[in-house]
XYZ file of C-alpha atoms in Angstrom:
355
model
C -2.082 31.549 62.842
C -0.041 34.564 61.862
C -0.874 35.965 58.449
C 2.656 35.581 57.106
C 2.449 31.775 57.622
C -0.676 31.437 55.450
C 1.081 31.797 52.039
C 3.615 29.174 53.113
C 0.846 26.772 54.161
C -1.058 27.313 50.925
C 2.136 26.708 48.950
C 2.730 23.431 50.835
C -0.833 22.263 50.217
C -0.636 23.180 46.521
C 2.708 21.438 46.237
C 1.294 18.278 47.791
C -1.644 18.314 45.379
C 0.675 18.786 42.391
C 2.979 16.039 43.645
C 0.056 13.650 44.115
C -1.237 14.378 40.603
C 2.261 14.041 39.138
C 2.829 10.690 40.863
C -0.547 9.507 39.594
C 0.324 10.425 36.005
C 3.750 8.862 36.461
C 2.110 5.634 37.557
C -0.126 5.712 34.474
C 2.891 6.208 32.217
C 4.807 3.472 34.034
C 1.884 1.080 33.638
C 1.666 1.852 29.917
C 5.419 1.297 29.513
C 5.143 -2.022 31.310
C 2.256 -3.024 29.033
C 4.228 -2.113 25.923
C 7.258 -3.998 27.248
C 5.113 -7.081 27.813
C 3.903 -6.871 24.213
C 7.475 -6.497 23.036
C 8.698 -9.422 25.111
C 5.898 -11.601 23.739
C 6.866 -11.109 20.099
C 10.445 -9.841 20.058
C 11.685 -13.199 18.774
C 9.336 -13.212 15.806
C 11.129 -10.553 13.687
C 14.547 -10.733 12.021
C 17.446 -8.446 13.093
C 17.416 -4.902 11.790
C 13.747 -4.909 10.869
C 11.131 -2.539 12.174
C 7.670 -4.039 12.073
C 4.529 -2.046 12.716
C 1.055 -3.358 13.226
C -1.150 -1.643 10.693
C -4.752 -0.778 10.085
C -6.705 1.005 7.415
C -6.596 4.267 9.396
C -2.795 4.152 9.210
C -2.247 4.564 12.948
C 0.848 2.910 14.359
C 0.116 0.353 17.061
C 3.480 -1.036 18.146
C 7.032 -1.319 16.802
C 9.166 -4.360 17.553
C 12.435 -5.988 16.569
C 14.280 -9.184 17.442
C 15.552 -12.513 16.150
C 14.526 -16.130 15.708
C 14.169 -18.125 18.880
C 17.294 -20.245 19.242
C 15.365 -23.418 20.072
C 13.686 -23.514 16.659
C 16.505 -22.439 14.377
C 17.909 -25.825 13.493
C 15.546 -28.685 14.431
C 14.544 -29.683 10.911
C 17.383 -28.176 8.838
C 19.007 -31.514 8.115
C 15.914 -33.676 8.026
C 15.597 -35.478 4.698
C 13.116 -33.765 2.429
C 11.777 -35.262 -0.772
C 9.767 -32.594 -2.561
C 6.690 -33.455 -4.557
C 6.866 -34.070 -8.285
C 4.447 -35.095 -11.016
C 4.534 -36.741 -14.415
C 4.867 -34.432 -17.386
C 3.968 -35.507 -20.899
C 6.210 -33.367 -23.075
C 4.857 -34.994 -26.237
C 1.200 -34.360 -25.433
C 1.090 -31.077 -27.350
C 4.093 -30.941 -29.708
C 3.037 -27.569 -31.103
C 2.231 -26.136 -27.668
C 3.603 -22.664 -28.423
C 1.313 -22.303 -31.416
C -1.584 -23.651 -29.362
C -0.786 -21.238 -26.537
C -0.793 -18.281 -28.903
C -4.244 -19.324 -30.111
C -5.485 -19.437 -26.519
C -3.970 -16.012 -25.865
C -5.660 -14.592 -28.947
C -8.958 -16.063 -27.760
C -8.455 -14.595 -24.273
C -9.467 -17.857 -22.664
C -10.274 -17.878 -18.927
C -7.757 -19.018 -16.338
C -9.362 -22.457 -15.925
C -9.235 -23.363 -19.623
C -8.180 -27.065 -19.704
C -5.830 -26.643 -22.680
C -4.112 -23.709 -21.009
C -3.707 -25.636 -17.761
C -2.257 -28.667 -19.580
C 0.241 -26.543 -21.498
C 1.442 -24.900 -18.292
C 1.638 -28.242 -16.497
C 3.513 -30.137 -19.209
C 5.666 -27.452 -20.815
C 6.273 -24.510 -18.483
C 6.470 -25.682 -14.885
C 9.835 -27.198 -13.958
C 10.270 -29.901 -11.340
C 12.011 -29.431 -7.971
C 15.718 -30.210 -7.934
C 16.831 -33.520 -6.467
C 20.419 -32.309 -6.102
C 22.019 -30.812 -2.956
C 21.609 -27.094 -2.439
C 24.283 -24.792 -3.840
C 23.408 -21.715 -1.839
C 25.660 -18.663 -1.678
C 24.986 -18.334 2.062
C 24.040 -21.817 3.298
C 24.621 -20.875 6.946
C 21.699 -18.470 7.014
C 18.315 -19.418 8.411
C 16.183 -16.444 7.414
C 16.762 -14.976 3.958
C 13.768 -12.654 4.078
C 13.486 -9.058 5.229
C 11.562 -10.043 8.328
C 8.392 -11.488 6.856
C 9.367 -15.154 7.228
C 9.691 -15.427 11.036
C 6.437 -13.558 11.574
C 4.538 -15.774 9.123
C 6.208 -18.841 10.647
C 5.049 -17.927 14.137
C 1.511 -17.123 13.017
C 1.245 -20.520 11.326
C 2.523 -22.123 14.530
C 5.761 -23.362 12.917
C 3.788 -25.799 10.794
C 5.543 -28.357 8.613
C 4.539 -29.661 5.213
C 2.746 -26.563 3.972
C 2.697 -25.035 0.502
C 3.950 -21.609 -0.573
C 3.939 -19.528 -3.736
C 6.579 -16.847 -4.149
C 6.086 -14.483 -7.052
C 9.113 -12.336 -7.715
C 11.525 -15.061 -6.622
C 14.659 -13.328 -7.987
C 17.612 -15.736 -7.812
C 15.873 -17.994 -5.307
C 17.994 -16.870 -2.370
C 18.444 -13.103 -2.006
C 15.536 -11.730 -0.006
C 13.658 -15.011 -0.346
C 10.460 -15.206 1.685
C 10.077 -18.936 1.018
C 13.509 -20.556 1.386
C 13.157 -20.914 5.159
C 9.868 -22.782 4.796
C 11.441 -25.096 2.239
C 14.677 -25.866 4.107
C 13.479 -25.826 7.715
C 9.747 -26.587 7.637
C 9.934 -28.874 4.573
C 7.244 -27.150 2.554
C 6.595 -27.723 -1.124
C 6.095 -24.633 -3.205
C 6.132 -22.748 -6.479
C 8.674 -20.086 -7.444
C 7.619 -17.615 -10.146
C 10.246 -15.400 -11.784
C 9.808 -13.420 -14.990
C 13.401 -12.320 -15.553
C 15.275 -15.038 -17.518
C 18.628 -13.943 -16.063
C 17.365 -14.199 -12.489
C 15.687 -17.498 -13.279
C 18.927 -19.010 -14.612
C 20.616 -18.124 -11.312
C 17.668 -19.553 -9.374
C 18.054 -22.900 -11.127
C 21.743 -23.073 -10.178
C 21.086 -23.259 -6.439
C 18.835 -26.343 -6.668
C 15.683 -25.165 -4.927
C 13.379 -27.990 -3.850
C 10.359 -26.313 -5.399
C 8.403 -26.200 -8.607
C 9.422 -23.194 -10.661
C 8.399 -21.306 -13.749
C 10.097 -18.638 -15.835
C 7.027 -16.547 -16.619
C 5.140 -13.492 -15.412
C 2.176 -13.721 -13.128
C -0.673 -12.173 -15.060
C -2.279 -8.908 -13.895
C -5.258 -9.969 -16.001
C -7.644 -12.894 -15.630
C -6.406 -14.291 -18.953
C -3.015 -15.352 -20.323
C -1.088 -12.942 -22.535
C 2.416 -12.031 -23.668
C 4.207 -8.914 -22.508
C 7.570 -7.253 -22.669
C 9.400 -7.859 -19.409
C 11.785 -5.177 -18.228
C 14.853 -6.880 -16.758
C 16.287 -5.056 -13.757
C 17.100 -7.745 -11.142
C 14.853 -6.882 -8.182
C 13.000 -4.086 -9.996
C 11.923 -5.951 -13.111
C 8.303 -5.972 -14.196
C 5.977 -6.742 -17.066
C 5.196 -3.838 -19.408
C 1.578 -4.266 -20.423
C -0.155 -0.883 -20.236
C 0.472 2.872 -20.046
C 0.890 2.787 -16.268
C 3.666 0.167 -16.362
C 5.337 1.932 -19.295
C 5.377 5.194 -17.350
C 6.731 3.379 -14.297
C 9.740 2.157 -16.287
C 10.354 5.649 -17.663
C 10.345 7.105 -14.155
C 12.608 4.498 -12.621
C 15.049 3.405 -15.323
C 17.076 5.144 -18.033
C 17.787 2.084 -20.132
C 15.398 -0.645 -21.152
C 16.389 -4.300 -21.244
C 13.291 -5.988 -22.592
C 12.407 -9.593 -23.328
C 9.051 -11.078 -24.317
C 7.544 -13.356 -21.705
C 4.335 -15.338 -21.231
C 2.071 -14.189 -18.402
C -0.232 -16.678 -16.652
C -2.956 -16.115 -14.027
C -2.179 -17.496 -10.586
C -5.298 -19.668 -10.740
C -4.051 -21.340 -13.937
C -0.739 -22.144 -12.253
C -2.445 -23.631 -9.218
C -4.726 -25.773 -11.377
C -1.646 -27.004 -13.238
C -0.240 -28.113 -9.868
C -3.622 -29.552 -8.845
C -3.700 -27.411 -5.710
C -6.331 -25.138 -4.246
C -4.656 -24.260 -0.914
C -1.733 -21.883 -0.440
C -0.524 -21.548 3.128
C 1.694 -18.563 2.312
C 1.660 -16.350 -0.783
C 4.470 -13.827 -1.321
C 3.751 -11.220 -4.007
C 6.287 -8.643 -5.204
C 5.809 -7.510 -8.804
C 6.842 -3.845 -8.627
C 3.467 -2.201 -8.917
C 1.066 -4.786 -10.348
C 0.190 -6.299 -6.982
C -3.406 -5.065 -6.782
C -4.072 -6.035 -10.399
C -2.764 -9.548 -9.723
C -4.834 -9.870 -6.549
C -7.969 -8.931 -8.472
C -7.466 -11.910 -10.797
C -7.612 -14.421 -7.932
C -10.885 -16.314 -7.409
C -10.768 -16.277 -3.609
C -13.840 -18.492 -3.497
C -11.819 -21.221 -5.237
C -8.317 -20.682 -3.795
C -7.775 -20.936 -0.048
C -4.880 -18.564 0.681
C -4.206 -18.396 4.406
C -1.540 -15.700 4.678
C 0.033 -13.226 2.284
C 2.868 -10.733 2.261
C 2.405 -8.139 -0.465
C 4.607 -5.206 -1.429
C 2.638 -1.975 -1.314
C 5.268 0.720 -2.048
C 4.422 1.199 -5.737
C 0.657 1.309 -5.332
C 0.386 4.710 -3.667
C -1.681 5.736 -0.633
C 0.353 3.461 1.635
C -1.409 0.366 0.348
C -4.882 1.603 1.343
C -6.495 0.401 -1.898
C -4.904 -3.001 -1.434
C -6.148 -3.199 2.147
C -9.670 -2.260 1.184
C -9.766 -4.832 -1.600
C -8.421 -7.694 0.502
C -10.638 -6.787 3.425
C -13.586 -7.138 1.058
C -12.303 -10.650 0.301
C -12.135 -11.652 3.949
C -8.590 -10.709 4.937
C -7.190 -8.573 7.734
C -3.880 -6.731 7.978
C -1.804 -8.188 10.793
C 1.518 -6.443 10.235
C 3.204 -3.713 8.232
C 6.885 -4.455 7.651
C 9.166 -1.617 6.600
C 12.851 -0.826 6.551
C 14.496 2.560 6.744
C 16.308 2.118 3.407
C 13.067 1.144 1.609
C 14.445 -2.369 1.177
C 11.068 -3.727 2.227
C 7.581 -2.250 2.309
C 5.141 -5.108 2.793
C 1.735 -5.644 4.285
C 1.058 -9.050 5.807
C -2.517 -10.298 5.534
C -4.266 -13.193 7.210
C -7.535 -14.765 6.164
C -10.192 -14.083 8.756
C -11.035 -17.180 10.694
C -7.519 -18.591 10.380
C -6.305 -18.506 13.962
C -2.646 -18.782 14.888
C -1.534 -22.289 14.060
C -4.747 -23.191 12.247
C -4.583 -25.868 9.573
C -7.891 -25.048 7.843
């Protein structure tokens, strides 16, 4: 072979090697894209429109981002099915001086399971579900949440007849994480809202749920606190941290005194120990509230908890709940900071489990 052909031959061989390697890497990339697409296709109908949902872990690494809508075949099936929410007898005359009695219990810093405290909450603070037709501002909607509801719904296998607790219920409709479960899946539940103005609007729409105009306590005991009214950014002012939070976020204070009750007290008042879905949004007190919960006595299957005000991307919250037997299954966020939630599931609760 003539010497001037050798460089050409070497170039052809090198080119073939490079092409083979490139095609191999291309195939790897293609396979990975196909895998990611399969994951997307499997869950694209579990998230509401306009929402970006990321699987999350304690190391903060992103796993997969998805978006989509409700599956059409499960939008309406139970919307118009008759639903008679639970109710219970209340003896309003049992403790005629209940406010004085409550103040005594607060002064004594009684524990959450104090029988007198539970009876006062049951008979004088919790309000019964409405028996009147809904008066929703947007009755045509199915999902009122920011994406949490369809994911929770799918992970609980579209179960009917469950029980929810939504703390930070606002007006009972805007951004509600529980209204879908009530209207479509016929769940009973408890709505907790500390802002009296929001609560008055909540009562107007005739939710089929127990409700209470009070704060959820960030302590294991009942107490009274000033509540800063600010629609979806209201919160109880009970320590230096919460006071500083208000100073940083609001110029004007609109304060009202409110009672604050531990979640466990509220559940005992309802005679319940199982919560299928717990939604917690209290503008910065989330970890404190979670630390009041006796997880050995309350069976909470799934939770969505706002993490934006806690710092460190919710790492402290994740560590605490992991120590209590929970795992992060999704991080839900929106570009405009309209939602920043972590969704937790109790370990051992498989998709669709009823335990």
